[in-house]
């Protein structure tokens, strides 16, 4: 148990001077913030690329009313 408290106090004595070097009024995201932002940017880019690919496959032309009605009546006749 004494070993753990000694190592913890040793770690604190090394970390406290490092913390005093930074401006206490400034907060920065650091490397972890950059990595999270980069991953989110790549995910959005991939989703946009996928959406563009899927939107390119969509047929926006409306079927004619006569053709749609004929197809519906043919479907009714084949199921009866």
Backbone as JSON Lines, residues from 0, in Angstrom:
{"i":0,"aa":"X","n":[0.82,-1.18,0.0],"ca":[0.0,0.0,0.0],"c":[0.87,1.25,0.0]}
{"i":1,"aa":"X","n":[1.97,1.2,0.69],"ca":[2.87,2.35,0.75],"c":[3.51,2.59,-0.61]}
{"i":2,"aa":"X","n":[3.72,1.52,-1.36],"ca":[4.29,1.65,-2.7],"c":[3.39,2.47,-3.62]}
{"i":3,"aa":"X","n":[2.08,2.2,-3.53],"ca":[1.14,2.89,-4.4],"c":[1.08,4.39,-4.08]}
{"i":4,"aa":"X","n":[1.05,4.74,-2.82],"ca":[0.97,6.16,-2.48],"c":[2.27,6.86,-2.82]}
{"i":5,"aa":"X","n":[3.39,6.17,-2.7],"ca":[4.68,6.77,-3.06],"c":[4.76,7.02,-4.55]}
{"i":6,"aa":"X","n":[4.28,6.06,-5.35],"ca":[4.32,6.25,-6.8],"c":[3.32,7.31,-7.24]}
{"i":7,"aa":"X","n":[2.18,7.37,-6.54],"ca":[1.18,8.39,-6.87],"c":[1.71,9.78,-6.55]}
{"i":8,"aa":"X","n":[2.37,9.93,-5.42],"ca":[2.92,11.25,-5.07],"c":[4.07,11.61,-6.01]}
{"i":9,"aa":"X","n":[4.85,10.62,-6.43],"ca":[5.92,10.88,-7.38],"c":[5.36,11.33,-8.72]}
{"i":10,"aa":"X","n":[4.27,10.69,-9.16],"ca":[3.63,11.09,-10.42],"c":[3.07,12.5,-10.31]}
{"i":11,"aa":"X","n":[2.49,12.83,-9.17],"ca":[1.92,14.17,-8.99],"c":[3.02,15.23,-8.99]}
{"i":12,"aa":"X","n":[4.17,14.91,-8.41],"ca":[5.25,15.91,-8.38],"c":[5.79,16.15,-9.78]}
{"i":13,"aa":"X","n":[5.7,15.16,-10.64],"ca":[6.16,15.34,-12.02],"c":[5.11,16.04,-12.88]}
{"i":14,"aa":"X","n":[3.82,15.81,-12.6],"ca":[2.76,16.38,-13.42],"c":[2.4,17.81,-13.03]}
{"i":15,"aa":"X","n":[2.57,18.17,-11.79],"ca":[2.2,19.51,-11.35],"c":[3.01,20.59,-12.07]}
{"i":16,"aa":"X","n":[4.34,20.45,-12.21],"ca":[5.07,21.49,-12.97],"c":[4.62,21.57,-14.44]}
{"i":17,"aa":"X","n":[4.25,20.44,-15.03],"ca":[3.78,20.46,-16.42],"c":[2.46,21.21,-16.52]}
{"i":18,"aa":"X","n":[1.59,21.03,-15.53],"ca":[0.3,21.7,-15.55],"c":[0.46,23.21,-15.35]}
{"i":19,"aa":"X","n":[1.47,23.64,-14.64],"ca":[1.67,25.06,-14.39],"c":[2.2,25.79,-15.62]}
{"i":20,"aa":"X","n":[2.77,25.04,-16.58],"ca":[3.29,25.65,-17.8],"c":[2.17,26.17,-18.69]}
{"i":21,"aa":"X","n":[1.0,25.55,-18.62],"ca":[-0.12,25.93,-19.47],"c":[-0.87,27.11,-18.86]}
{"i":22,"aa":"X","n":[-1.45,27.91,-19.72],"ca":[-2.28,29.01,-19.27],"c":[-3.58,28.43,-18.7]}
{"i":23,"aa":"X","n":[-3.9,28.76,-17.47],"ca":[-5.08,28.19,-16.83],"c":[-6.39,28.71,-17.41]}
{"i":24,"aa":"X","n":[-6.34,29.83,-18.15],"ca":[-7.55,30.4,-18.74],"c":[-7.81,29.91,-20.15]}
{"i":25,"aa":"X","n":[-6.89,29.14,-20.71],"ca":[-7.05,28.66,-22.09],"c":[-7.31,27.16,-22.07]}
{"i":26,"aa":"X","n":[-8.31,26.75,-22.82],"ca":[-8.63,25.33,-22.93],"c":[-8.43,24.94,-24.38]}
{"i":27,"aa":"X","n":[-7.68,23.88,-24.6],"ca":[-7.44,23.4,-25.97],"c":[-7.93,21.96,-26.08]}
{"i":28,"aa":"X","n":[-8.41,21.54,-27.25],"ca":[-8.91,20.19,-27.41],"c":[-7.79,19.14,-27.45]}
{"i":29,"aa":"X","n":[-6.63,19.53,-27.89],"ca":[-5.51,18.59,-27.92],"c":[-5.6,17.59,-29.05]}
{"i":30,"aa":"X","n":[-4.8,16.56,-28.94],"ca":[-4.7,15.54,-29.98],"c":[-5.97,14.71,-30.04]}
{"i":31,"aa":"X","n":[-6.53,14.38,-28.89],"ca":[-7.76,13.58,-28.87],"c":[-8.9,14.3,-29.57]}
{"i":32,"aa":"X","n":[-9.02,15.6,-29.34],"ca":[-10.05,16.38,-30.02],"c":[-9.86,16.39,-31.52]}
{"i":33,"aa":"X","n":[-8.61,16.49,-31.97],"ca":[-8.33,16.46,-33.4],"c":[-8.69,15.11,-34.0]}
{"i":34,"aa":"X","n":[-8.35,14.04,-33.3],"ca":[-8.64,12.69,-33.81],"c":[-10.15,12.48,-33.92]}
{"i":35,"aa":"X","n":[-10.9,12.9,-32.89],"ca":[-12.36,12.75,-32.93],"c":[-12.94,13.56,-34.08]}
{"i":36,"aa":"X","n":[-12.47,14.79,-34.25],"ca":[-12.97,15.64,-35.34],"c":[-12.64,15.02,-36.7]}
{"i":37,"aa":"X","n":[-11.43,14.5,-36.86],"ca":[-11.03,13.89,-38.14],"c":[-11.88,12.66,-38.45]}
{"i":38,"aa":"X","n":[-12.16,11.84,-37.45],"ca":[-12.99,10.65,-37.66],"c":[-14.41,11.05,-38.05]}
{"i":39,"aa":"X","n":[-14.93,12.07,-37.39],"ca":[-16.29,12.53,-37.73],"c":[-16.32,13.12,-39.14]}
{"i":40,"aa":"X","n":[-15.28,13.85,-39.52],"ca":[-15.23,14.43,-40.87],"c":[-15.17,13.32,-41.92]}
{"i":41,"aa":"X","n":[-14.37,12.3,-41.67],"ca":[-14.3,11.17,-42.62],"c":[-15.63,10.43,-42.7]}
{"i":42,"aa":"X","n":[-16.32,10.29,-41.58],"ca":[-17.62,9.61,-41.59],"c":[-18.64,10.42,-42.4]}
{"i":43,"aa":"X","n":[-18.65,11.72,-42.22],"ca":[-19.59,12.57,-42.98],"c":[-19.26,12.51,-44.46]}
{"i":44,"aa":"X","n":[-17.98,12.54,-44.79],"ca":[-17.57,12.46,-46.2],"c":[-18.03,11.13,-46.81]}
{"i":45,"aa":"X","n":[-17.85,10.04,-46.08],"ca":[-18.28,8.73,-46.57],"c":[-19.79,8.64,-46.74]}
{"i":46,"aa":"X","n":[-20.53,9.22,-45.79],"ca":[-21.98,9.21,-45.9],"c":[-22.46,10.04,-47.09]}
{"i":47,"aa":"X","n":[-21.82,11.18,-47.32],"ca":[-22.21,12.02,-48.46],"c":[-21.91,11.32,-49.78]}
{"i":48,"aa":"X","n":[-20.78,10.64,-49.84],"ca":[-20.43,9.9,-51.06],"c":[-21.44,8.77,-51.31]}
{"i":49,"aa":"X","n":[-21.82,8.08,-50.26],"ca":[-22.8,7.0,-50.38],"c":[-24.16,7.55,-50.79]}
{"i":50,"aa":"X","n":[-24.55,8.7,-50.2],"ca":[-25.84,9.3,-50.55],"c":[-25.86,9.71,-52.02]}
{"i":51,"aa":"X","n":[-24.77,10.31,-52.5],"ca":[-24.72,10.7,-53.92],"c":[-24.82,9.49,-54.83]}
{"i":52,"aa":"X","n":[-24.18,8.39,-54.45],"ca":[-24.26,7.17,-55.25],"c":[-25.69,6.64,-55.28]}
{"i":53,"aa":"X","n":[-26.36,6.63,-54.13],"ca":[-27.72,6.12,-54.08],"c":[-28.7,7.06,-54.78]}
{"i":54,"aa":"X","n":[-28.49,8.35,-54.67],"ca":[-29.39,9.3,-55.34],"c":[-29.23,9.2,-56.86]}
{"i":55,"aa":"X","n":[-28.07,8.81,-57.33],"ca":[-27.86,8.64,-58.76],"c":[-28.65,7.46,-59.31]}
{"i":56,"aa":"X","n":[-28.97,6.49,-58.47],"ca":[-29.69,5.3,-58.91],"c":[-31.21,5.49,-58.89]}
{"i":57,"aa":"X","n":[-31.69,6.56,-58.27],"ca":[-33.12,6.77,-58.13],"c":[-33.7,7.27,-59.45]}
{"i":58,"aa":"X","n":[-34.85,6.68,-59.83],"ca":[-35.55,7.1,-61.03],"c":[-36.62,8.1,-60.62]}
{"i":59,"aa":"X","n":[-36.44,9.36,-61.0],"ca":[-37.36,10.41,-60.6],"c":[-38.52,10.6,-61.57]}
{"i":60,"aa":"X","n":[-38.51,9.87,-62.67],"ca":[-39.58,10.01,-63.67],"c":[-40.86,9.4,-63.12]}
{"i":61,"aa":"X","n":[-41.96,10.15,-63.26],"ca":[-43.26,9.66,-62.8],"c":[-43.85,8.76,-63.89]}
{"i":62,"aa":"X","n":[-44.4,7.63,-63.5],"ca":[-45.03,6.77,-64.52],"c":[-46.32,7.42,-65.01]}
{"i":63,"aa":"X","n":[-46.67,7.11,-66.25],"ca":[-47.92,7.63,-66.81],"c":[-49.11,7.04,-66.05]}
{"i":64,"aa":"X","n":[-50.18,7.82,-65.97],"ca":[-51.37,7.33,-65.26],"c":[-51.98,6.12,-65.97]}
{"i":65,"aa":"X","n":[-51.97,6.14,-67.29],"ca":[-52.54,5.02,-68.04],"c":[-51.7,3.76,-67.84]}
{"i":66,"aa":"X","n":[-50.4,3.92,-67.89],"ca":[-49.51,2.77,-67.73],"c":[-49.61,2.22,-66.31]}
{"i":67,"aa":"X","n":[-49.73,3.09,-65.32],"ca":[-49.85,2.64,-63.93],"c":[-51.18,1.93,-63.72]}
{"i":68,"aa":"X","n":[-52.24,2.44,-64.32],"ca":[-53.55,1.81,-64.2],"c":[-53.59,0.46,-64.88]}
{"i":69,"aa":"X","n":[-52.95,0.34,-66.04],"ca":[-52.91,-0.93,-66.77],"c":[-52.09,-1.96,-65.98]}
{"i":70,"aa":"X","n":[-51.02,-1.52,-65.38],"ca":[-50.19,-2.45,-64.61],"c":[-50.95,-2.92,-63.37]}
{"i":71,"aa":"X","n":[-51.72,-2.04,-62.75],"ca":[-52.49,-2.43,-61.57],"c":[-53.59,-3.42,-61.95]}
{"i":72,"aa":"X","n":[-54.26,-3.19,-63.1],"ca":[-55.33,-4.11,-63.5],"c":[-54.75,-5.45,-63.93]}
{"i":73,"aa":"X","n":[-53.58,-5.48,-64.55],"ca":[-52.94,-6.72,-64.9],"c":[-52.56,-7.49,-63.65]}
{"i":74,"aa":"X","n":[-52.11,-6.8,-62.63],"ca":[-51.72,-7.45,-61.38],"c":[-52.96,-8.04,-60.7]}
{"i":75,"aa":"X","n":[-54.1,-7.34,-60.78],"ca":[-55.33,-7.84,-60.17],"c":[-55.8,-9.1,-60.89]}
{"i":76,"aa":"X","n":[-55.69,-9.14,-62.21],"ca":[-56.14,-10.29,-62.98],"c":[-55.27,-11.5,-62.72]}
{"i":77,"aa":"X","n":[-53.95,-11.28,-62.53],"ca":[-53.05,-12.43,-62.34],"c":[-53.2,-13.02,-60.95]}
{"i":78,"aa":"X","n":[-53.6,-12.23,-59.96],"ca":[-53.76,-12.77,-58.6],"c":[-55.12,-13.41,-58.4]}
{"i":79,"aa":"X","n":[-56.1,-13.12,-59.28],"ca":[-57.45,-13.67,-59.1],"c":[-57.59,-15.02,-59.68]}
